[in-house]
Short mmCIF file of C-alpha atoms and ligand atoms in Angstrom, two decimals:
data_model
loop_
_atom_site.label_atom_id
_atom_site.label_comp_id
_atom_site.label_asym_id
_atom_site.label_seq_id
_atom_site.Cartn_x
_atom_site.Cartn_y
_atom_site.Cartn_z
CA UNK A 295 -4.40 -20.05 -24.26
CA UNK A 296 -2.60 -17.63 -26.70
CA UNK A 297 -4.23 -14.23 -26.81
CA UNK A 298 -5.23 -13.09 -29.70
CA UNK A 299 -3.32 -10.39 -29.59
CA UNK A 300 0.14 -11.96 -30.46
CA UNK A 301 -1.59 -12.94 -33.86
CA UNK A 302 -2.44 -9.29 -33.92
CA UNK A 303 1.28 -8.37 -33.69
CA UNK A 304 2.22 -11.06 -35.71
CA UNK A 305 0.05 -10.19 -38.48
CA UNK A 306 1.43 -6.47 -38.01
CA UNK A 307 5.13 -7.22 -38.43
CA UNK A 308 4.06 -9.61 -41.50
CA UNK A 309 3.12 -6.44 -42.95
CA UNK A 310 5.22 -3.89 -42.18
CA UNK A 311 8.86 -5.84 -41.35
CA UNK A 312 9.77 -5.55 -37.43
CA UNK A 313 8.23 -3.41 -35.09
CA UNK A 314 9.59 -1.12 -32.49
CA UNK A 315 9.47 -2.49 -28.81
CA UNK A 316 7.33 1.05 -28.24
CA UNK A 317 4.96 -0.06 -31.06
CA UNK A 318 4.84 -3.73 -29.51
CA UNK A 319 3.86 -2.53 -26.02
CA UNK A 320 1.49 -0.21 -26.79
CA UNK A 321 -0.44 -3.10 -28.82
CA UNK A 322 0.59 -5.19 -25.45
CA UNK A 323 -0.90 -2.56 -23.20
CA UNK A 324 -3.36 -0.34 -24.78
CA UNK A 325 -4.73 -2.57 -27.86
CA UNK A 326 -8.86 -1.49 -27.58
CA UNK A 327 -10.17 -5.17 -27.46
CA UNK A 328 -7.17 -7.16 -26.61
CA UNK A 329 -4.56 -4.75 -24.41
CA UNK A 330 -3.74 -5.80 -21.01
CA UNK A 331 -5.44 -2.83 -19.68
CA UNK A 332 -8.60 -3.00 -22.14
CA UNK A 333 -9.44 -6.99 -21.49
CA UNK A 334 -9.39 -9.17 -18.83
CA UNK A 335 -10.57 -8.53 -15.23
CA UNK A 336 -9.26 -5.36 -13.09
CA UNK A 337 -5.13 -5.15 -12.83
CA UNK A 338 -4.53 -2.91 -10.30
CA UNK A 339 -6.56 -4.52 -7.15
CA UNK A 340 -5.94 -7.02 -4.68
CA UNK A 341 -6.88 -9.83 -6.96
CA UNK A 342 -5.40 -8.52 -10.08
CA UNK A 343 -1.39 -8.32 -10.76
CA UNK A 344 -0.42 -5.93 -8.40
CA UNK A 345 -1.88 -3.18 -6.30
CA UNK A 346 -1.76 0.58 -6.43
CA UNK A 347 -1.91 2.93 -3.63
CA UNK A 348 -5.57 4.17 -4.65
CA UNK A 349 -6.80 0.49 -4.66
CA UNK A 350 -4.87 -0.35 -1.26
CA UNK A 351 -7.05 2.14 1.09
CA UNK A 352 -9.02 5.17 -0.02
CA UNK A 353 -6.61 7.05 2.66
CA UNK A 354 -4.18 7.76 -0.39
CA UNK A 355 -6.82 9.78 -2.18
CA UNK A 356 -8.14 11.35 1.11
CA UNK A 357 -4.57 12.80 1.75
CA UNK A 358 -4.11 14.04 -1.90
CA UNK A 359 -7.38 15.68 -1.57
CA UNK A 360 -5.64 17.74 0.94
CA UNK A 361 -3.39 18.94 -1.68
CA UNK A 362 -5.82 19.60 -4.21
CA UNK A 363 -7.62 21.82 -1.93
CA UNK A 364 -4.93 23.79 -1.30
CA UNK A 365 -4.40 24.29 -4.64
CA UNK A 366 -7.42 25.29 -5.07
CA UNK A 367 -7.35 27.92 -2.67
CA UNK A 368 -4.06 29.33 -4.16
CA UNK A 369 -5.95 29.55 -7.38
CA UNK A 370 -8.96 31.78 -5.61
CA UNK A 371 -11.33 29.31 -5.51
CA UNK A 372 -12.21 28.79 -9.11
CA UNK A 373 -15.45 26.93 -10.09
CA UNK A 374 -15.39 24.81 -11.65
CA UNK A 375 -11.71 23.26 -10.67
CA UNK A 376 -11.48 20.63 -13.01
CA UNK A 377 -9.49 17.89 -11.84
CA UNK A 378 -8.63 15.59 -15.08
CA UNK A 379 -6.81 12.43 -13.74
CA UNK A 380 -5.03 10.47 -16.20
CA UNK A 381 -5.15 6.77 -16.23
CA UNK A 382 -8.04 6.79 -14.30
CA UNK A 383 -8.87 3.50 -14.26
CA UNK A 384 -12.58 2.91 -13.09
CA UNK A 385 -12.26 5.92 -10.96
CA UNK A 386 -11.21 4.88 -7.59
CA UNK A 387 -9.03 7.73 -6.89
CA UNK A 388 -11.21 10.14 -7.78
CA UNK A 389 -13.87 9.08 -5.51
CA UNK A 390 -11.33 9.14 -2.79
CA UNK A 391 -10.48 12.21 -3.61
CA UNK A 392 -13.96 13.35 -3.43
CA UNK A 393 -15.09 11.82 -0.59
CA UNK A 394 -11.74 13.29 1.31
CA UNK A 395 -12.98 16.40 0.43
CA UNK A 396 -16.56 16.00 1.76
CA UNK A 397 -15.58 14.77 4.88
CA UNK A 398 -13.25 17.78 5.47
CA UNK A 399 -15.81 20.52 4.60
CA UNK A 400 -13.64 21.72 1.67
CA UNK A 401 -15.82 24.07 -0.70
CA UNK A 402 -13.81 22.59 -3.40
CA UNK A 403 -16.38 19.17 -2.86
CA UNK A 404 -19.06 21.07 -4.42
CA UNK A 405 -16.45 23.16 -7.14
CA UNK A 406 -14.61 19.83 -8.58
CA UNK A 407 -15.39 18.31 -12.04
CA UNK A 408 -13.59 15.19 -12.62
CA UNK A 409 -12.43 14.24 -15.93
CA UNK A 410 -10.94 10.84 -16.14
CA UNK A 411 -8.87 10.32 -18.93
CA UNK A 412 -8.73 6.31 -19.54
CA UNK A 413 -7.74 3.99 -23.03
CA UNK A 414 -9.88 1.49 -21.56
CA UNK A 415 -13.58 1.58 -22.79
CA UNK A 416 -14.76 -1.37 -19.76
CA UNK A 417 -13.21 0.92 -17.08
CA UNK A 418 -14.61 4.00 -18.23
CA UNK A 419 -18.15 2.31 -18.16
CA UNK A 420 -17.10 1.35 -14.44
CA UNK A 421 -16.10 4.94 -13.21
CA UNK A 422 -19.54 6.50 -14.80
CA UNK A 423 -21.67 3.69 -13.28
CA UNK A 424 -19.33 3.90 -9.58
CA UNK A 425 -20.22 7.89 -9.95
CA UNK A 426 -23.52 7.52 -10.57
CA UNK A 427 -24.14 4.70 -7.64
CA UNK A 428 -22.33 7.13 -5.23
CA UNK A 429 -24.99 9.70 -6.43
CA UNK A 430 -21.88 12.21 -8.15
CA UNK A 431 -22.93 11.53 -11.71
CA UNK A 432 -23.01 15.37 -11.69
CA UNK A 433 -19.30 15.35 -10.62
CA UNK A 434 -18.56 13.38 -13.46
CA UNK A 435 -18.06 15.32 -17.53
CA UNK A 436 -20.37 14.12 -20.10
CA UNK A 437 -17.82 12.17 -22.14
CA UNK A 438 -16.58 10.25 -19.56
CA UNK A 439 -20.49 9.16 -18.80
CA UNK A 440 -21.18 11.86 -16.10
CA UNK A 441 -23.94 14.72 -15.99
CA UNK A 442 -21.26 17.63 -15.88
CA UNK A 443 -21.06 19.37 -18.97
CA UNK A 444 -17.66 18.42 -20.72
CA UNK A 445 -15.06 21.37 -19.29
CA UNK A 446 -14.27 24.19 -21.55
CA UNK A 447 -10.59 23.98 -22.02
CA UNK A 448 -8.02 25.13 -21.34
CA UNK A 449 -9.79 25.24 -17.48
CA UNK A 450 -8.66 25.83 -14.12
CA UNK A 451 -7.58 22.84 -12.05
CA UNK A 452 -5.23 20.26 -11.98
CA UNK A 453 -3.88 17.10 -13.82
CA UNK A 454 -3.12 14.04 -11.75
CA UNK A 455 -1.26 11.04 -12.94
CA UNK A 456 -0.87 7.86 -10.66
CA UNK A 457 1.19 5.33 -12.21
CA UNK A 458 0.46 6.28 -15.71
CA UNK A 459 3.07 7.83 -17.02
CA UNK A 460 5.61 4.69 -16.30
CA UNK A 461 2.54 2.63 -18.90
CA UNK A 462 3.01 4.80 -21.68
CA UNK A 463 5.23 2.80 -24.76
CA UNK A 464 9.03 3.45 -24.46
CA UNK A 465 11.63 2.50 -27.34
CA UNK A 466 14.15 0.43 -26.01
CA UNK A 467 18.05 1.62 -27.40
CA UNK A 468 21.63 -0.14 -26.68
CA UNK A 469 24.99 0.95 -27.35
CA UNK A 470 27.33 -1.22 -29.33
CA UNK A 471 30.68 -0.36 -30.84
CA UNK A 472 30.08 3.08 -29.78
CA UNK A 473 27.04 3.71 -31.99
CA UNK A 474 23.27 3.75 -30.73
CA UNK A 475 21.17 1.11 -31.69
CA UNK A 476 17.37 0.13 -31.40
CA UNK A 477 15.69 -2.71 -30.41
CA UNK A 478 12.66 -3.90 -32.64
CA UNK A 479 10.27 -6.88 -32.44
CA UNK A 480 10.33 -10.03 -34.80
CA UNK A 481 8.51 -13.00 -35.24
CA UNK A 482 11.19 -15.90 -34.74
CA UNK A 483 11.23 -18.01 -38.08
CA UNK A 484 13.28 -20.82 -36.83
CA UNK A 485 11.82 -22.59 -34.14
CA UNK A 486 14.29 -23.06 -31.43
CA UNK A 487 16.40 -20.00 -32.52
CA UNK A 488 16.13 -17.45 -29.63
CA UNK A 489 17.87 -14.54 -29.67
CA UNK A 490 20.61 -12.17 -31.71
CA UNK A 491 23.96 -11.76 -31.70
CA UNK A 492 25.99 -10.25 -28.88
CA UNK A 493 23.02 -9.45 -27.61
CA UNK A 494 19.98 -10.65 -24.92
CA UNK A 495 17.96 -13.21 -25.68
CA UNK A 496 14.03 -12.80 -26.22
CA UNK A 497 11.62 -15.59 -26.33
CA UNK A 498 8.31 -16.63 -25.49
CA UNK A 499 5.20 -16.27 -27.80
CA UNK A 500 7.47 -16.71 -30.71
CA UNK A 501 8.90 -12.99 -30.97
CA UNK A 502 12.77 -11.99 -30.80
CA UNK A 503 14.53 -9.06 -30.70
CA UNK A 504 16.76 -7.78 -33.58
CA UNK A 505 18.79 -4.60 -33.59
CA UNK A 506 18.79 -1.82 -35.95
CA UNK A 507 18.83 1.75 -37.17
CA UNK A 508 17.19 3.78 -34.61
CA UNK A 509 13.17 4.58 -35.81
CA UNK A 510 13.49 7.90 -35.06
CA UNK A 511 16.30 10.93 -34.46
CA UNK A 512 14.47 11.94 -31.26
CA UNK A 513 15.92 8.94 -29.41
CA UNK A 514 19.68 10.22 -29.68
CA UNK A 515 18.40 13.70 -29.71
CA UNK A 516 16.43 12.50 -25.88
CA UNK A 517 19.80 10.39 -24.56
CA UNK A 518 22.49 13.52 -25.41
CA UNK A 519 20.08 16.18 -24.50
CA UNK A 520 20.18 14.75 -21.29
CA UNK A 521 24.16 14.97 -21.23
CA UNK A 522 24.11 11.45 -20.43
CA UNK A 523 25.99 8.58 -22.11
CA UNK A 524 25.39 5.15 -21.94
CA UNK A 525 28.16 2.65 -21.81
CA UNK A 526 28.84 -0.28 -24.20
CA UNK A 527 26.46 -3.03 -24.41
CA UNK A 528 24.11 -0.89 -22.26
CA UNK A 529 20.27 -0.66 -22.72
CA UNK A 530 17.77 2.00 -21.94
CA UNK A 531 14.38 3.12 -22.39
CA UNK A 532 13.33 6.12 -24.37
CA UNK A 533 9.77 7.26 -23.56
CA UNK A 534 8.88 9.56 -26.53
CA UNK A 535 5.14 9.21 -25.55
CA UNK A 536 5.87 11.96 -22.88
CA UNK A 537 6.41 14.59 -25.28
CA UNK A 538 2.26 14.65 -26.59
CA UNK A 539 1.33 14.10 -23.16
CA UNK A 540 3.12 17.26 -21.89
CA UNK A 541 1.69 18.85 -24.95
CA UNK A 542 -1.87 18.08 -24.03
CA UNK A 543 -1.29 18.67 -20.73
CA UNK A 544 -0.14 22.22 -21.33
CA UNK A 545 -3.49 22.51 -23.26
CA UNK A 546 -5.76 22.20 -21.00
CA UNK A 547 -4.38 23.45 -17.97
CA UNK A 548 -4.83 27.34 -18.36
CA UNK A 549 -3.76 27.42 -14.24
CA UNK A 550 -2.99 25.14 -11.97
CA UNK A 551 -1.43 21.97 -10.60
CA UNK A 552 0.07 18.77 -12.16
CA UNK A 553 0.93 16.38 -9.97
CA UNK A 554 2.87 13.11 -11.33
CA UNK A 555 3.16 9.91 -9.23
CA UNK A 556 5.21 7.12 -9.96
CA UNK A 557 8.22 4.85 -10.59
CA UNK A 558 10.23 7.63 -11.34
CA UNK A 559 14.15 8.59 -11.23
CA UNK A 560 16.47 11.38 -12.63
CA UNK A 561 17.99 11.04 -15.51
CA UNK A 562 21.35 10.37 -14.49
CA UNK A 563 20.56 7.47 -12.04
CA UNK A 564 18.31 5.76 -14.89
CA UNK A 565 20.90 5.99 -17.53
CA UNK A 566 23.43 5.29 -14.95
CA UNK A 567 25.79 2.51 -16.01
CA UNK A 568 24.89 0.33 -12.84
CA UNK A 569 21.72 -0.40 -14.59
CA UNK A 570 23.11 -1.92 -17.34
CA UNK A 571 20.04 -3.74 -18.41
CA UNK A 572 17.43 -0.39 -18.18
CA UNK A 573 14.31 -0.48 -15.71
CA UNK A 574 12.21 -2.55 -17.99
CA UNK A 575 9.66 -4.54 -15.93
CA UNK A 576 7.08 -6.84 -15.95
CA UNK A 577 4.01 -8.15 -13.68
CA UNK A 578 1.67 -10.96 -13.77
CA UNK A 579 0.03 -12.50 -10.55
CA UNK A 580 1.77 -10.16 -8.05
CA UNK A 581 4.99 -11.59 -9.21
CA UNK A 582 7.57 -9.27 -11.07
CA UNK A 583 9.78 -10.32 -13.87
CA UNK A 584 12.54 -7.91 -15.03
CA UNK A 585 14.09 -10.49 -17.63
CA UNK A 586 13.71 -9.26 -21.43
CA UNK A 587 11.99 -12.47 -22.41
CA UNK A 588 9.38 -12.28 -19.98
CA UNK A 589 7.64 -8.92 -22.29
CA UNK A 590 7.16 -10.95 -24.56
CA UNK A 591 5.52 -14.03 -22.50
CA UNK A 592 1.78 -13.73 -22.14
CA UNK A 593 1.49 -11.06 -24.85
CA UNK A 594 -1.74 -9.07 -23.41
CA UNK A 595 -1.83 -10.84 -20.03
CA UNK A 596 1.33 -8.94 -18.15
CA UNK A 597 1.73 -5.22 -17.45
CA UNK A 598 4.96 -4.04 -19.03
CA UNK A 599 6.31 -0.83 -17.03
CA UNK A 600 9.54 1.62 -17.44
CA UNK A 601 10.83 3.96 -15.04
CA UNK A 602 9.84 7.99 -15.58
CA UNK A 603 12.47 9.77 -16.33
CA UNK A 604 11.33 12.69 -14.36
CA UNK A 605 14.14 15.17 -15.66
CA UNK A 606 12.53 14.98 -19.03
CA UNK A 607 9.25 15.26 -17.22
CA UNK A 608 9.89 18.42 -15.48
CA UNK A 609 11.64 19.84 -18.59
CA UNK A 610 9.15 19.21 -21.32
CA UNK A 611 6.53 21.05 -18.76
CA UNK A 612 8.72 23.70 -18.11
CA UNK A 613 9.04 23.93 -22.03
CA UNK A 614 5.44 24.70 -21.99
CA UNK A 615 5.03 26.90 -19.46
CA UNK A 616 4.42 25.05 -16.56
CA UNK A 617 6.75 25.37 -13.95
CA UNK A 618 8.36 22.87 -11.77
CA UNK A 619 7.33 23.37 -8.12
CA UNK A 620 9.25 20.72 -6.68
CA UNK A 621 10.02 16.84 -6.83
CA UNK A 622 9.92 14.57 -3.66
CA UNK A 623 9.39 10.97 -2.49
CA UNK A 624 5.60 9.87 -2.31
CA UNK A 625 5.93 9.02 1.69
CA UNK A 626 6.78 13.00 1.96
CA UNK A 627 4.20 13.83 0.17
CA UNK A 628 1.79 12.18 2.38
CA UNK A 629 3.36 13.45 5.47
CA UNK A 630 3.40 16.93 4.31
CA UNK A 631 -0.61 16.62 3.04
CA UNK A 632 -1.55 15.44 6.37
CA UNK A 633 -1.78 11.34 6.41
CA UNK A 634 -0.76 11.45 9.88
CA UNK A 635 -3.46 13.59 11.11
CA UNK A 636 -6.13 11.47 8.88
CA UNK A 637 -4.76 8.39 10.15
CA UNK A 638 -5.19 10.29 14.05
CA UNK A 639 -9.00 11.19 12.93
CA UNK A 640 -9.92 7.74 11.53
CA UNK A 641 -8.15 5.81 14.74
CA UNK A 642 -10.29 7.93 17.10
CA UNK A 643 -13.27 7.47 15.08
CA UNK A 644 -12.92 3.84 14.85
CA UNK A 645 -15.70 1.29 15.15
CA UNK A 646 -14.42 -1.15 13.37
CA UNK A 647 -11.55 -3.53 14.39
CA UNK A 648 -10.42 -4.89 10.97
CA UNK A 649 -11.04 -1.44 9.35
CA UNK A 650 -8.74 -0.17 11.78
CA UNK A 651 -6.02 -2.38 10.95
CA UNK A 652 -6.22 -2.47 7.32
CA UNK A 653 -6.04 1.43 7.83
CA UNK A 654 -2.74 1.07 9.53
CA UNK A 655 -1.19 -1.49 7.29
CA UNK A 656 -2.14 0.60 4.26
CA UNK A 657 -0.21 3.95 5.94
CA UNK A 658 3.02 1.52 6.88
CA UNK A 659 2.90 0.40 2.72
CA UNK A 660 2.00 4.02 1.50
CA UNK A 661 5.27 5.31 3.68
CA UNK A 662 7.74 2.27 3.56
CA UNK A 663 10.35 3.89 1.11
CA UNK A 664 11.29 0.24 -0.20
CA UNK A 665 7.58 0.09 -1.38
CA UNK A 666 4.96 2.67 -2.63
CA UNK A 667 6.57 5.39 -0.32
CA UNK A 668 9.40 5.38 -2.23
CA UNK A 669 7.31 6.44 -5.74
CA UNK A 670 8.53 9.69 -6.77
CA UNK A 671 6.14 13.03 -6.69
CA UNK A 672 6.66 15.70 -9.14
CA UNK A 673 4.89 18.81 -9.00
CA UNK A 674 4.41 21.39 -11.74
CA UNK A 675 2.21 24.47 -12.22
CA UNK A 676 0.74 27.26 -13.77
CA UNK A 677 -0.43 30.12 -12.21
CA UNK A 678 0.19 28.80 -9.04
CA UNK A 679 2.01 30.83 -6.41
CA UNK A 680 4.94 28.17 -5.89
CA UNK A 681 5.95 29.92 -2.38
CA UNK A 682 5.47 29.34 0.40
CA UNK A 683 6.01 25.60 -0.50
CA UNK A 684 2.79 23.31 -1.28
CA UNK A 685 2.36 21.73 2.16
CA UNK A 686 3.01 18.40 -0.33
CA UNK A 687 6.77 19.68 -0.88
CA UNK A 688 6.90 20.71 2.85
CA UNK A 689 8.79 17.43 3.50
CA UNK A 690 11.00 17.97 0.37
CA UNK A 691 14.60 16.48 0.58
CA UNK A 692 15.03 15.22 -3.08
CA UNK A 693 14.93 16.51 -6.82
CA UNK A 694 15.92 19.66 -8.29
CA UNK A 695 15.25 23.25 -7.73
C1 LIG B 740 -1.11 1.26 -13.59
S1 LIG B 740 -2.73 1.61 -13.87
C2 LIG B 740 -3.00 2.66 -13.05
C3 LIG B 740 -4.66 3.14 -13.00
C4 LIG B 740 -4.77 3.83 -11.56
N1 LIG B 740 -4.21 5.24 -11.91
C5 LIG B 740 -4.36 3.88 -10.25
O1 LIG B 740 -3.42 4.09 -10.01
O2 LIG B 740 -4.82 2.87 -9.81
C6 LIG B 740 -2.54 2.28 -15.97
C7 LIG B 740 -3.73 2.90 -16.18
O3 LIG B 740 -3.19 3.78 -17.22
C8 LIG B 740 -4.47 3.28 -18.41
N2 LIG B 740 -3.63 3.79 -19.39
C9 LIG B 740 -2.70 3.00 -20.15
N3 LIG B 740 -2.11 3.57 -21.05
C10 LIG B 740 -3.28 4.89 -21.44
C11 LIG B 740 -3.06 6.05 -22.47
N4 LIG B 740 -2.31 5.88 -23.31
N5 LIG B 740 -4.19 6.83 -22.48
C12 LIG B 740 -5.16 6.52 -21.72
N6 LIG B 740 -4.99 5.93 -20.03
C13 LIG B 740 -4.32 4.92 -20.22
C14 LIG B 740 -4.76 1.79 -18.17
O4 LIG B 740 -5.54 1.71 -19.02
C15 LIG B 740 -4.70 1.66 -16.75
O5 LIG B 740 -5.99 2.31 -16.05
#
């Protein structure tokens, strides 16, 4: 059965004309009723379409808790310490972090106030229920369904974004005849006619791609500002939504840490000619499909993501007073934060073979550079000492600065 979203997208195109791919992606993922993240079952779990690190095993959150503890100490142990989590889902990572802090005997366990930011109403409700069931409703901001009053903004604390920025809508641009064009999404009017001359064919659910003048000068300005040049025929993603996100981080965080964990690359790599088709990827039922037409199939039932431009994230945060502290791989961040110590502790206390094996498998996946270990971790901050390097950066070999 086709999702009602297909009719919603078609109706918008009928009213406004072809829409940008960014608008299409926004509707497909975040439409409040029928979007991929709003509707349907949990997407990021074993039974969903892909498994994120927090859903793999709580050891991920226990390990990040150690980085947060160190940041809290560096900031002079502020109370409250607000942990804003963007794209928090149903709070799996937040719960694991709080559990990790408690298991470590960290004073931050009592000072932390969790502020989930989540577009899905259902996941927000799940999060409130799970915190209440764990007896932790007092840690959850009132606006998120918890008992703690909403934090006074700006606050001291941290902003955490795990696999969030790659879900923000991206514009698609291409270079043809030396000029910069944007991909728009239209409804196919003639059955059987898919695609556009000289371009990548698009099909599925009756949508077709058309090229047009860029919808905003900010697109060319972003690419130009990065000092990169697209090759003839090259397609690339541009995430303009990173700017309002950086605005909101800068507005909220008076003092503290920003921790971004995601599929990410530097701009020179992202826009390199080796990536003629860009990095857009779709997922359904644990199967990845990078073909451009897949984005228009199973609209509202398929995840769409694009690699995060870390060069831009860093520059946008720096321009708002949030200094870059370092960029590394997720594996190195986790090892720096003490993942192996945690593994040893759990082993020593293990009473259950199945749980011990699950933990071991999870650690392998988290450290494997071809899997979750190859994600990037970008740390930035305001009012937090950068020296000595935070523990998550003690294995730093990547990134700039
Ligand atoms: C890939 S999932 C990651 C969830 C969680 N951070 C994890 O690692 O398991 C992306 C999350 O971001 C949320 N999301 C997407 N767009 C959003 C937006 N504009 N505002 C807030 N949340 C959003 C989705 O609902 C989803 O929970």
